[in-house]
Structure formats: C-alpha cells, structure tokens
mmCIF file of C-alpha atoms in Angstrom:
data_model
loop_
_atom_site.group_PDB
_atom_site.id
_atom_site.type_symbol
_atom_site.label_atom_id
_atom_site.label_comp_id
_atom_site.label_asym_id
_atom_site.label_seq_id
_atom_site.Cartn_x
_atom_site.Cartn_y
_atom_site.Cartn_z
ATOM 1 C CA UNK A 1 -18.349 20.218 77.925
ATOM 2 C CA UNK A 2 -21.272 22.905 77.275
ATOM 3 C CA UNK A 3 -23.390 23.829 74.180
ATOM 4 C CA UNK A 4 -21.106 26.187 72.475
ATOM 5 C CA UNK A 5 -19.180 22.574 71.574
ATOM 6 C CA UNK A 6 -18.924 22.284 68.165
ATOM 7 C CA UNK A 7 -20.069 18.316 66.794
ATOM 8 C CA UNK A 8 -19.194 17.463 63.520
ATOM 9 C CA UNK A 9 -22.087 14.801 62.097
ATOM 10 C CA UNK A 10 -20.043 12.680 59.687
ATOM 11 C CA UNK A 11 -22.351 10.954 57.365
ATOM 12 C CA UNK A 12 -20.577 7.997 54.496
ATOM 13 C CA UNK A 13 -23.101 7.854 52.381
ATOM 14 C CA UNK A 14 -22.817 4.921 48.878
ATOM 15 C CA UNK A 15 -26.585 5.362 47.309
ATOM 16 C CA UNK A 16 -28.609 5.625 50.113
ATOM 17 C CA UNK A 17 -31.585 8.083 48.593
ATOM 18 C CA UNK A 18 -34.187 5.883 50.035
ATOM 19 C CA UNK A 19 -33.235 6.890 53.343
ATOM 20 C CA UNK A 20 -31.367 10.039 53.026
ATOM 21 C CA UNK A 21 -33.894 13.158 53.236
ATOM 22 C CA UNK A 22 -34.739 10.978 56.876
ATOM 23 C CA UNK A 23 -31.382 11.345 57.929
ATOM 24 C CA UNK A 24 -31.044 15.044 56.802
ATOM 25 C CA UNK A 25 -34.193 16.060 57.807
ATOM 26 C CA UNK A 26 -34.062 14.331 61.685
ATOM 27 C CA UNK A 27 -30.293 16.606 61.829
ATOM 28 C CA UNK A 28 -32.431 20.061 61.397
ATOM 29 C CA UNK A 29 -34.926 18.997 64.014
ATOM 30 C CA UNK A 30 -32.089 18.358 66.597
ATOM 31 C CA UNK A 31 -32.406 19.966 70.055
ATOM 32 C CA UNK A 32 -28.629 20.933 69.580
ATOM 33 C CA UNK A 33 -27.392 23.198 67.683
ATOM 34 C CA UNK A 34 -24.451 23.439 67.495
ATOM 35 C CA UNK A 35 -23.166 21.065 64.730
ATOM 36 C CA UNK A 36 -21.820 20.485 61.125
ATOM 37 C CA UNK A 37 -22.470 18.018 58.829
ATOM 38 C CA UNK A 38 -20.074 16.628 56.824
ATOM 39 C CA UNK A 39 -21.607 14.450 53.870
ATOM 40 C CA UNK A 40 -19.039 12.238 52.141
ATOM 41 C CA UNK A 41 -19.977 10.505 49.431
ATOM 42 C CA UNK A 42 -18.553 7.402 47.951
ATOM 43 C CA UNK A 43 -19.036 7.486 44.336
ATOM 44 C CA UNK A 44 -23.059 6.967 44.678
ATOM 45 C CA UNK A 45 -24.588 6.362 41.012
ATOM 46 C CA UNK A 46 -28.105 7.440 42.243
ATOM 47 C CA UNK A 47 -29.465 11.203 43.656
ATOM 48 C CA UNK A 48 -27.780 11.245 47.066
ATOM 49 C CA UNK A 49 -25.984 14.314 46.090
ATOM 50 C CA UNK A 50 -28.497 15.874 44.470
ATOM 51 C CA UNK A 51 -30.629 15.756 47.720
ATOM 52 C CA UNK A 52 -27.300 16.095 50.047
ATOM 53 C CA UNK A 53 -27.515 19.373 48.513
ATOM 54 C CA UNK A 54 -30.965 20.582 49.753
ATOM 55 C CA UNK A 55 -29.533 20.572 53.346
ATOM 56 C CA UNK A 56 -26.702 22.602 54.875
ATOM 57 C CA UNK A 57 -23.632 20.113 54.520
ATOM 58 C CA UNK A 58 -20.056 20.481 53.946
ATOM 59 C CA UNK A 59 -19.778 17.415 50.657
ATOM 60 C CA UNK A 60 -17.179 15.746 50.416
ATOM 61 C CA UNK A 61 -17.005 13.064 46.853
ATOM 62 C CA UNK A 62 -14.590 10.302 47.048
ATOM 63 C CA UNK A 63 -14.367 7.317 44.524
ATOM 64 C CA UNK A 64 -15.271 3.752 46.063
ATOM 65 C CA UNK A 65 -13.071 3.305 49.194
ATOM 66 C CA UNK A 66 -15.258 2.304 51.730
ATOM 67 C CA UNK A 67 -17.117 3.185 54.762
ATOM 68 C CA UNK A 68 -14.290 3.178 56.964
ATOM 69 C CA UNK A 69 -12.353 5.991 54.400
ATOM 70 C CA UNK A 70 -15.045 7.596 54.107
ATOM 71 C CA UNK A 71 -15.372 8.434 57.630
ATOM 72 C CA UNK A 72 -11.376 9.050 58.618
ATOM 73 C CA UNK A 73 -12.407 11.313 55.019
ATOM 74 C CA UNK A 74 -14.970 13.287 57.267
ATOM 75 C CA UNK A 75 -12.975 13.670 60.399
ATOM 76 C CA UNK A 76 -9.797 14.985 58.206
ATOM 77 C CA UNK A 77 -12.408 18.069 56.826
ATOM 78 C CA UNK A 78 -14.341 18.343 60.275
ATOM 79 C CA UNK A 79 -14.078 20.926 63.048
ATOM 80 C CA UNK A 80 -15.383 20.026 65.689
ATOM 81 C CA UNK A 81 -13.993 18.679 69.256
ATOM 82 C CA UNK A 82 -16.629 15.455 68.939
ATOM 83 C CA UNK A 83 -17.069 13.981 65.632
ATOM 84 C CA UNK A 84 -20.694 12.061 65.267
ATOM 85 C CA UNK A 85 -20.650 9.110 63.064
ATOM 86 C CA UNK A 86 -23.818 8.368 61.640
ATOM 87 C CA UNK A 87 -24.800 6.456 58.776
ATOM 88 C CA UNK A 88 -27.270 7.766 55.709
ATOM 89 C CA UNK A 89 -29.689 5.173 56.361
ATOM 90 C CA UNK A 90 -30.391 6.140 60.145
ATOM 91 C CA UNK A 91 -32.840 9.760 61.360
ATOM 92 C CA UNK A 92 -32.067 10.701 65.306
ATOM 93 C CA UNK A 93 -34.016 11.234 67.300
ATOM 94 C CA UNK A 94 -34.626 14.913 67.930
ATOM 95 C CA UNK A 95 -32.237 14.940 71.115
ATOM 96 C CA UNK A 96 -29.597 12.050 70.055
ATOM 97 C CA UNK A 97 -26.925 14.453 70.271
ATOM 98 C CA UNK A 98 -27.742 16.746 73.164
ATOM 99 C CA UNK A 99 -27.760 13.626 74.838
ATOM 100 C CA UNK A 100 -24.409 12.648 73.455
ATOM 101 C CA UNK A 101 -22.385 15.998 74.570
ATOM 102 C CA UNK A 102 -24.144 15.295 78.071
ATOM 103 C CA UNK A 103 -23.122 11.562 78.427
ATOM 104 C CA UNK A 104 -19.326 13.206 77.863
ATOM 105 C CA UNK A 105 -19.843 15.991 80.146
ATOM 106 C CA UNK A 106 -20.366 13.832 83.318
ATOM 107 C CA UNK A 107 -17.916 11.492 82.328
ATOM 108 C CA UNK A 108 -14.592 11.982 81.399
ATOM 109 C CA UNK A 109 -13.242 8.876 80.864
ATOM 110 C CA UNK A 110 -15.556 8.294 77.882
ATOM 111 C CA UNK A 111 -13.736 8.278 74.644
ATOM 112 C CA UNK A 112 -16.631 7.365 72.622
ATOM 113 C CA UNK A 113 -20.387 7.170 72.970
ATOM 114 C CA UNK A 114 -22.573 4.874 70.930
ATOM 115 C CA UNK A 115 -26.497 4.397 70.401
ATOM 116 C CA UNK A 116 -29.035 2.146 69.334
ATOM 117 C CA UNK A 117 -31.452 1.310 66.885
ATOM 118 C CA UNK A 118 -35.070 1.777 67.685
ATOM 119 C CA UNK A 119 -37.530 -1.106 67.988
ATOM 120 C CA UNK A 120 -39.192 0.316 65.170
ATOM 121 C CA UNK A 121 -38.164 0.861 61.085
ATOM 122 C CA UNK A 122 -37.290 3.226 59.591
ATOM 123 C CA UNK A 123 -39.113 1.878 56.596
ATOM 124 C CA UNK A 124 -41.405 -1.545 57.642
ATOM 125 C CA UNK A 125 -41.146 -3.120 54.740
ATOM 126 C CA UNK A 126 -41.172 -6.520 55.155
ATOM 127 C CA UNK A 127 -41.237 -9.450 57.751
ATOM 128 C CA UNK A 128 -37.242 -10.081 57.364
ATOM 129 C CA UNK A 129 -37.274 -6.172 58.285
ATOM 130 C CA UNK A 130 -39.670 -6.381 61.570
ATOM 131 C CA UNK A 131 -37.518 -9.520 62.461
ATOM 132 C CA UNK A 132 -33.879 -7.843 62.320
ATOM 133 C CA UNK A 133 -35.228 -4.617 63.566
ATOM 134 C CA UNK A 134 -36.566 -6.387 67.013
ATOM 135 C CA UNK A 135 -34.320 -8.264 67.265
ATOM 136 C CA UNK A 136 -30.753 -5.877 66.917
ATOM 137 C CA UNK A 137 -32.906 -3.243 69.410
ATOM 138 C CA UNK A 138 -32.938 -6.233 71.799
ATOM 139 C CA UNK A 139 -29.586 -7.449 71.448
ATOM 140 C CA UNK A 140 -28.384 -3.643 72.273
ATOM 141 C CA UNK A 141 -30.612 -2.578 74.543
ATOM 142 C CA UNK A 142 -29.823 -5.808 76.604
ATOM 143 C CA UNK A 143 -26.083 -4.876 76.048
ATOM 144 C CA UNK A 144 -26.361 -1.325 77.758
ATOM 145 C CA UNK A 145 -23.344 0.040 79.365
ATOM 146 C CA UNK A 146 -19.428 0.048 78.641
ATOM 147 C CA UNK A 147 -18.699 -2.585 76.038
ATOM 148 C CA UNK A 148 -15.931 -2.569 73.549
ATOM 149 C CA UNK A 149 -17.905 -3.178 70.504
ATOM 150 C CA UNK A 150 -18.321 0.202 68.951
ATOM 151 C CA UNK A 151 -21.328 1.041 66.750
ATOM 152 C CA UNK A 152 -20.190 4.201 64.580
ATOM 153 C CA UNK A 153 -23.273 4.218 62.363
ATOM 154 C CA UNK A 154 -24.532 6.017 65.372
ATOM 155 C CA UNK A 155 -21.611 6.529 67.461
ATOM 156 C CA UNK A 156 -20.008 9.711 68.675
ATOM 157 C CA UNK A 157 -15.844 10.004 69.194
ATOM 158 C CA UNK A 158 -13.637 12.223 70.773
ATOM 159 C CA UNK A 159 -11.905 13.803 67.761
ATOM 160 C CA UNK A 160 -8.572 14.038 70.098
ATOM 161 C CA UNK A 161 -8.973 10.478 70.512
ATOM 162 C CA UNK A 162 -9.967 9.332 67.231
ATOM 163 C CA UNK A 163 -6.660 10.953 65.984
ATOM 164 C CA UNK A 164 -4.421 9.251 68.847
ATOM 165 C CA UNK A 165 -5.523 5.993 67.737
ATOM 166 C CA UNK A 166 -5.453 7.162 63.599
ATOM 167 C CA UNK A 167 -8.591 6.295 62.820
ATOM 168 C CA UNK A 168 -10.393 3.819 61.200
ATOM 169 C CA UNK A 169 -8.630 1.178 58.988
ATOM 170 C CA UNK A 170 -9.351 1.313 55.585
ATOM 171 C CA UNK A 171 -8.513 -2.954 54.742
ATOM 172 C CA UNK A 172 -11.912 -3.167 56.831
ATOM 173 C CA UNK A 173 -15.121 -2.564 56.160
ATOM 174 C CA UNK A 174 -17.154 -4.833 57.963
ATOM 175 C CA UNK A 175 -15.937 -4.876 61.237
ATOM 176 C CA UNK A 176 -14.169 -2.388 61.370
ATOM 177 C CA UNK A 177 -15.963 -0.842 63.979
ATOM 178 C CA UNK A 178 -15.343 -3.701 66.808
ATOM 179 C CA UNK A 179 -11.385 -3.203 65.865
ATOM 180 C CA UNK A 180 -11.769 0.616 66.576
ATOM 181 C CA UNK A 181 -13.646 -0.564 69.720
ATOM 182 C CA UNK A 182 -11.428 -2.487 71.062
ATOM 183 C CA UNK A 183 -8.447 0.241 69.953
ATOM 184 C CA UNK A 184 -10.316 2.766 71.825
ATOM 185 C CA UNK A 185 -10.645 0.453 74.985
ATOM 186 C CA UNK A 186 -6.966 0.284 75.427
ATOM 187 C CA UNK A 187 -7.117 3.905 77.645
ATOM 188 C CA UNK A 188 -10.822 5.250 77.071
ATOM 189 C CA UNK A 189 -13.761 3.520 77.724
ATOM 190 C CA UNK A 190 -17.048 3.263 75.491
ATOM 191 C CA UNK A 191 -20.144 3.597 76.438
ATOM 192 C CA UNK A 192 -23.598 2.070 74.647
ATOM 193 C CA UNK A 193 -26.878 3.891 75.825
ATOM 194 C CA UNK A 194 -30.443 4.167 74.390
ATOM 195 C CA UNK A 195 -30.307 8.052 75.381
ATOM 196 C CA UNK A 196 -29.247 7.929 72.022
ATOM 197 C CA UNK A 197 -31.068 6.088 69.289
ATOM 198 C CA UNK A 198 -32.326 6.639 66.287
ATOM 199 C CA UNK A 199 -34.599 5.254 63.552
ATOM 200 C CA UNK A 200 -33.095 2.414 61.059
ATOM 201 C CA UNK A 201 -34.032 1.057 57.789
ATOM 202 C CA UNK A 202 -32.405 -2.360 58.233
ATOM 203 C CA UNK A 203 -32.372 -5.403 55.694
ATOM 204 C CA UNK A 204 -35.670 -6.136 54.178
ATOM 205 C CA UNK A 205 -34.474 -9.530 52.391
ATOM 206 C CA UNK A 206 -33.502 -12.803 54.164
ATOM 207 C CA UNK A 207 -30.994 -13.648 51.049
ATOM 208 C CA UNK A 208 -29.295 -10.428 51.588
ATOM 209 C CA UNK A 209 -29.245 -10.096 55.599
ATOM 210 C CA UNK A 210 -27.804 -13.634 55.779
ATOM 211 C CA UNK A 211 -24.764 -12.962 52.668
ATOM 212 C CA UNK A 212 -24.283 -9.562 54.894
ATOM 213 C CA UNK A 213 -24.203 -11.528 58.699
ATOM 214 C CA UNK A 214 -22.176 -14.542 57.311
ATOM 215 C CA UNK A 215 -19.397 -12.499 55.700
ATOM 216 C CA UNK A 216 -19.453 -10.632 59.145
ATOM 217 C CA UNK A 217 -18.633 -13.846 61.086
ATOM 218 C CA UNK A 218 -15.936 -15.166 58.698
ATOM 219 C CA UNK A 219 -14.576 -11.830 59.388
ATOM 220 C CA UNK A 220 -14.640 -12.140 63.479
ATOM 221 C CA UNK A 221 -12.367 -15.121 63.329
ATOM 222 C CA UNK A 222 -9.071 -13.182 62.568
ATOM 223 C CA UNK A 223 -10.131 -10.630 65.345
ATOM 224 C CA UNK A 224 -10.599 -12.810 67.618
ATOM 225 C CA UNK A 225 -7.840 -14.514 67.155
ATOM 226 C CA UNK A 226 -5.823 -11.253 67.097
ATOM 227 C CA UNK A 227 -6.970 -9.643 69.983
ATOM 228 C CA UNK A 228 -7.498 -13.072 72.111
ATOM 229 C CA UNK A 229 -10.668 -12.309 73.758
ATOM 230 C CA UNK A 230 -14.495 -11.711 72.179
ATOM 231 C CA UNK A 231 -16.019 -8.354 72.349
ATOM 232 C CA UNK A 232 -17.838 -7.119 75.743
ATOM 233 C CA UNK A 233 -21.752 -6.900 74.940
ATOM 234 C CA UNK A 234 -24.046 -8.657 73.122
ATOM 235 C CA UNK A 235 -21.554 -11.564 72.598
ATOM 236 C CA UNK A 236 -22.896 -13.497 75.763
ATOM 237 C CA UNK A 237 -21.542 -17.194 76.431
ATOM 238 C CA UNK A 238 -25.019 -18.056 76.304
ATOM 239 C CA UNK A 239 -25.445 -16.623 72.442
ATOM 240 C CA UNK A 240 -22.356 -18.217 71.994
ATOM 241 C CA UNK A 241 -23.515 -21.860 73.235
ATOM 242 C CA UNK A 242 -26.812 -20.914 70.931
ATOM 243 C CA UNK A 243 -24.982 -20.953 67.668
ATOM 244 C CA UNK A 244 -23.422 -23.983 68.372
ATOM 245 C CA UNK A 245 -26.369 -25.606 69.200
ATOM 246 C CA UNK A 246 -28.100 -24.336 66.308
ATOM 247 C CA UNK A 247 -24.441 -25.675 64.118
ATOM 248 C CA UNK A 248 -25.324 -28.968 65.432
ATOM 249 C CA UNK A 249 -28.914 -28.666 64.501
ATOM 250 C CA UNK A 250 -27.993 -27.851 60.841
ATOM 251 C CA UNK A 251 -25.883 -31.751 60.706
ATOM 252 C CA UNK A 252 -28.526 -33.091 62.355
ATOM 253 C CA UNK A 253 -31.370 -31.635 59.828
ATOM 254 C CA UNK A 254 -31.047 -34.428 57.071
ATOM 255 C CA UNK A 255 -30.485 -37.063 58.954
ATOM 256 C CA UNK A 256 -34.065 -36.522 61.129
ATOM 257 C CA UNK A 257 -35.864 -36.988 57.888
ATOM 258 C CA UNK A 258 -34.593 -40.824 58.137
ATOM 259 C CA UNK A 259 -34.004 -41.309 61.654
ATOM 260 C CA UNK A 260 -36.008 -40.866 64.499
ATOM 261 C CA UNK A 261 -33.236 -40.112 66.911
ATOM 262 C CA UNK A 262 -31.679 -37.583 65.146
ATOM 263 C CA UNK A 263 -35.232 -35.662 65.120
ATOM 264 C CA UNK A 264 -34.859 -35.766 68.593
ATOM 265 C CA UNK A 265 -31.764 -34.617 68.908
ATOM 266 C CA UNK A 266 -32.678 -31.874 66.704
ATOM 267 C CA UNK A 267 -35.674 -30.715 68.249
ATOM 268 C CA UNK A 268 -33.763 -30.929 71.836
ATOM 269 C CA UNK A 269 -30.796 -28.149 70.387
ATOM 270 C CA UNK A 270 -33.801 -26.196 69.326
ATOM 271 C CA UNK A 271 -35.214 -25.784 72.464
ATOM 272 C CA UNK A 272 -31.277 -25.605 73.766
ATOM 273 C CA UNK A 273 -30.785 -22.698 71.285
ATOM 274 C CA UNK A 274 -34.268 -20.724 72.135
ATOM 275 C CA UNK A 275 -33.633 -21.064 76.196
ATOM 276 C CA UNK A 276 -30.256 -19.489 75.866
ATOM 277 C CA UNK A 277 -31.622 -16.373 74.470
ATOM 278 C CA UNK A 278 -35.017 -16.704 76.224
ATOM 279 C CA UNK A 279 -35.634 -13.045 77.268
ATOM 280 C CA UNK A 280 -35.229 -12.288 73.635
ATOM 281 C CA UNK A 281 -38.384 -14.489 72.459
ATOM 282 C CA UNK A 282 -40.125 -13.207 75.907
ATOM 283 C CA UNK A 283 -39.973 -9.426 74.493
ATOM 284 C CA UNK A 284 -40.671 -10.312 71.043
ATOM 285 C CA UNK A 285 -43.758 -11.855 72.364
ATOM 286 C CA UNK A 286 -44.620 -8.986 74.074
ATOM 287 C CA UNK A 287 -44.925 -6.942 71.021
ATOM 288 C CA UNK A 288 -46.219 -8.549 68.322
ATOM 289 C CA UNK A 289 -47.138 -12.050 69.866
ATOM 290 C CA UNK A 290 -47.469 -15.896 69.271
ATOM 291 C CA UNK A 291 -47.712 -16.335 65.531
ATOM 292 C CA UNK A 292 -44.745 -13.324 64.617
ATOM 293 C CA UNK A 293 -42.464 -14.948 67.887
ATOM 294 C CA UNK A 294 -43.047 -18.401 66.070
ATOM 295 C CA UNK A 295 -41.752 -16.834 62.820
ATOM 296 C CA UNK A 296 -39.023 -14.840 64.822
ATOM 297 C CA UNK A 297 -37.809 -18.088 66.142
ATOM 298 C CA UNK A 298 -37.684 -19.732 62.554
ATOM 299 C CA UNK A 299 -36.071 -16.411 61.188
ATOM 300 C CA UNK A 300 -33.771 -16.535 64.069
ATOM 301 C CA UNK A 301 -32.300 -19.541 63.686
ATOM 302 C CA UNK A 302 -31.680 -19.852 59.813
ATOM 303 C CA UNK A 303 -29.488 -16.348 60.438
ATOM 304 C CA UNK A 304 -27.747 -18.196 62.897
ATOM 305 C CA UNK A 305 -27.353 -21.181 61.244
ATOM 306 C CA UNK A 306 -25.413 -19.097 58.655
ATOM 307 C CA UNK A 307 -23.594 -16.790 60.815
ATOM 308 C CA UNK A 308 -21.960 -20.440 62.210
ATOM 309 C CA UNK A 309 -20.855 -22.083 59.124
ATOM 310 C CA UNK A 310 -19.443 -18.193 58.776
ATOM 311 C CA UNK A 311 -17.212 -18.946 61.978
ATOM 312 C CA UNK A 312 -16.440 -22.478 60.413
ATOM 313 C CA UNK A 313 -15.129 -20.479 56.854
ATOM 314 C CA UNK A 314 -13.648 -18.183 58.664
ATOM 315 C CA UNK A 315 -11.664 -21.191 61.279
ATOM 316 C CA UNK A 316 -10.465 -22.602 57.587
ATOM 317 C CA UNK A 317 -9.452 -19.414 55.939
ATOM 318 C CA UNK A 318 -7.081 -18.567 59.189
ATOM 319 C CA UNK A 319 -5.243 -22.045 58.840
ATOM 320 C CA UNK A 320 -4.784 -21.511 55.078
ATOM 321 C CA UNK A 321 -3.753 -17.895 54.420
ATOM 322 C CA UNK A 322 -1.198 -15.677 55.976
ATOM 323 C CA UNK A 323 -2.782 -12.836 54.681
ATOM 324 C CA UNK A 324 -6.285 -12.951 56.261
ATOM 325 C CA UNK A 325 -3.953 -14.274 59.863
ATOM 326 C CA UNK A 326 -3.147 -10.300 59.656
ATOM 327 C CA UNK A 327 -6.102 -8.248 58.658
ATOM 328 C CA UNK A 328 -6.149 -7.606 62.001
ATOM 329 C CA UNK A 329 -2.791 -6.559 62.987
ATOM 330 C CA UNK A 330 -3.662 -2.383 62.396
ATOM 331 C CA UNK A 331 -3.211 -0.616 65.800
ATOM 332 C CA UNK A 332 -1.606 -3.594 67.440
#
C-alpha cells in the first residue's frame, strides 16, 4: 500500500456536538491526505449536522438505528480500500491514519488495525473522567499486539475483509466490536497498536459509567458461551480473578459492619484485587501521586463490582431467555 490508497473515514454520530469540532479538525491536520470523510448522523437533535457541514464531509442522515447500522451505512457509501472507523468523540493524533496505512503495508495478514486512547482526555471534566482515561489507556497499552477484540471507535478494516464478513451485526450496539473482531480473527489478524492514537472524551459521571459497564458485562455472557472463549487482550485471567474477589467483597461488605472476621476477609479480598493488576496502580501512582491513586482504587473497585454483577445478571438472563442465548448467532 502507498499514499495513493484512499482511506474512507466513517464517523457515526448521535448528539456529539461537544466533541465533533475537535474530531473533524484533527482529520484536517492528518499527515496522510488521501482520505474521504463519511459522516453518518443517526438522528441527532443537537447541532451536529450543522457542524459537519462546515467540513469536507459526505453527510448521510439516518434515523436512530444504532452505531452498528450507522457504520455499515458509512461503508456502503465509501470508496476507499481501507475503512477507518472513528467515533465523533475522538480526535486523532496527526500521524494516526498514516501509521495505520503503514501497518497494513508491512503485514499483509492484517485484516484490521485498531488504536489506543491517549492518557490525556479530550476534555478533562471530572476526577471520574481522569480515572476512566488512565484506566482505559493502561489496559489497552498493556495489551498491544495481536488481539481478538476490535476497538472500532478508532480502528481500521480492509474494505474487502469488511464486506467478506458482512459488516457489523446490526442487532448489537454495545458489544459489536468484540463480535466483529472474533469473526475477523477466523481468517485474519487484528493488531492493537499505540502507533494509532487519539484523544477521547470519556464518561465524566460515575452513574453513567456504571450503567454502561454493567450493560456491557451483561452482553458479554452470550458472546462467551457462543464463542466458547474469552477475548485475547486486556481481559486477562488475573483481572478475571480480581473481579471474582471484588464480587466476594461486595457480599462481605455488609457483614463486615457486624463481624470482625468478615471485615478482615473484606480487606483481604481488596488486597488481592489490587495485586491482580498491580502494574495499573503503579502506573497511576507515577502519573498522579498517592492521593489520586487511592481515589482510583476506590472507583475501580466500584466499577468492577458493577461489572461483576452485570455478569451475574447476564448468566441469569442466559438461563431464562432463549432470545438472549441466541444473541450472537450472527456470523456463526
């Protein structure tokens, strides 16, 4: 591949006027110039379309069909040999698309190249956003290499591979990345690399983050049963073990108020939880110091507890609902 390869940047959008200017402005500054921008607005009620009209975009308007459908629509209207999926709350580093094309050129076995969020947020609106930004950066950075889960908020796919696989599952709008990544890995490789980076506007409210993570964990259950394997990447056995100890600690927490042994077991579970991802906390300590690291541990414990009970809820739903069990039948 060379500079003559056309890259189609597909941006699905729903009410992201806050970040859209930064997203589109960053595309104007790319070192790789042979790109087309396809902006798929999925029924926004804010000023997103008006903002997009100020930039050289092909604008397509749909009606609240979800991110998977929006991405598929973007590809259907694209002309590039490579499709770069970019969420409208991400602003790419200037060399992101150039590095993506170079990765495809170096490794013909690649079907997809996905990037990593920077350790600085696009907008730093709260301590919760700082937590999420650092946590997301570390997990992805420590997982660099060939993985099975896709990250298509800033990730590229060869168009021929995308068409061969039939696109994203339109029924999924929360776990579509991992499902598509699994299908891609049957015949191709997926590279996660920090050579492709962007600033992301993370969740800045704990309640919103918890709801999103709980739902995502619930949706993972039928996927794991359907594919009979965990994803390769940041979902490590140690982190899975840590989540189990967090689940146990949530049961022990009410009892610890009344009983000394339960309190000791709770602190033991917390200690093991920290040990299972000690590199993450050392990284945060280096970046932000002791006080923020203690805050980080508390928030991460809380979010992990929500994820654990999302899995539990998903297991119950898997047992009771045939429709839920067949959720990932697409592409099997």
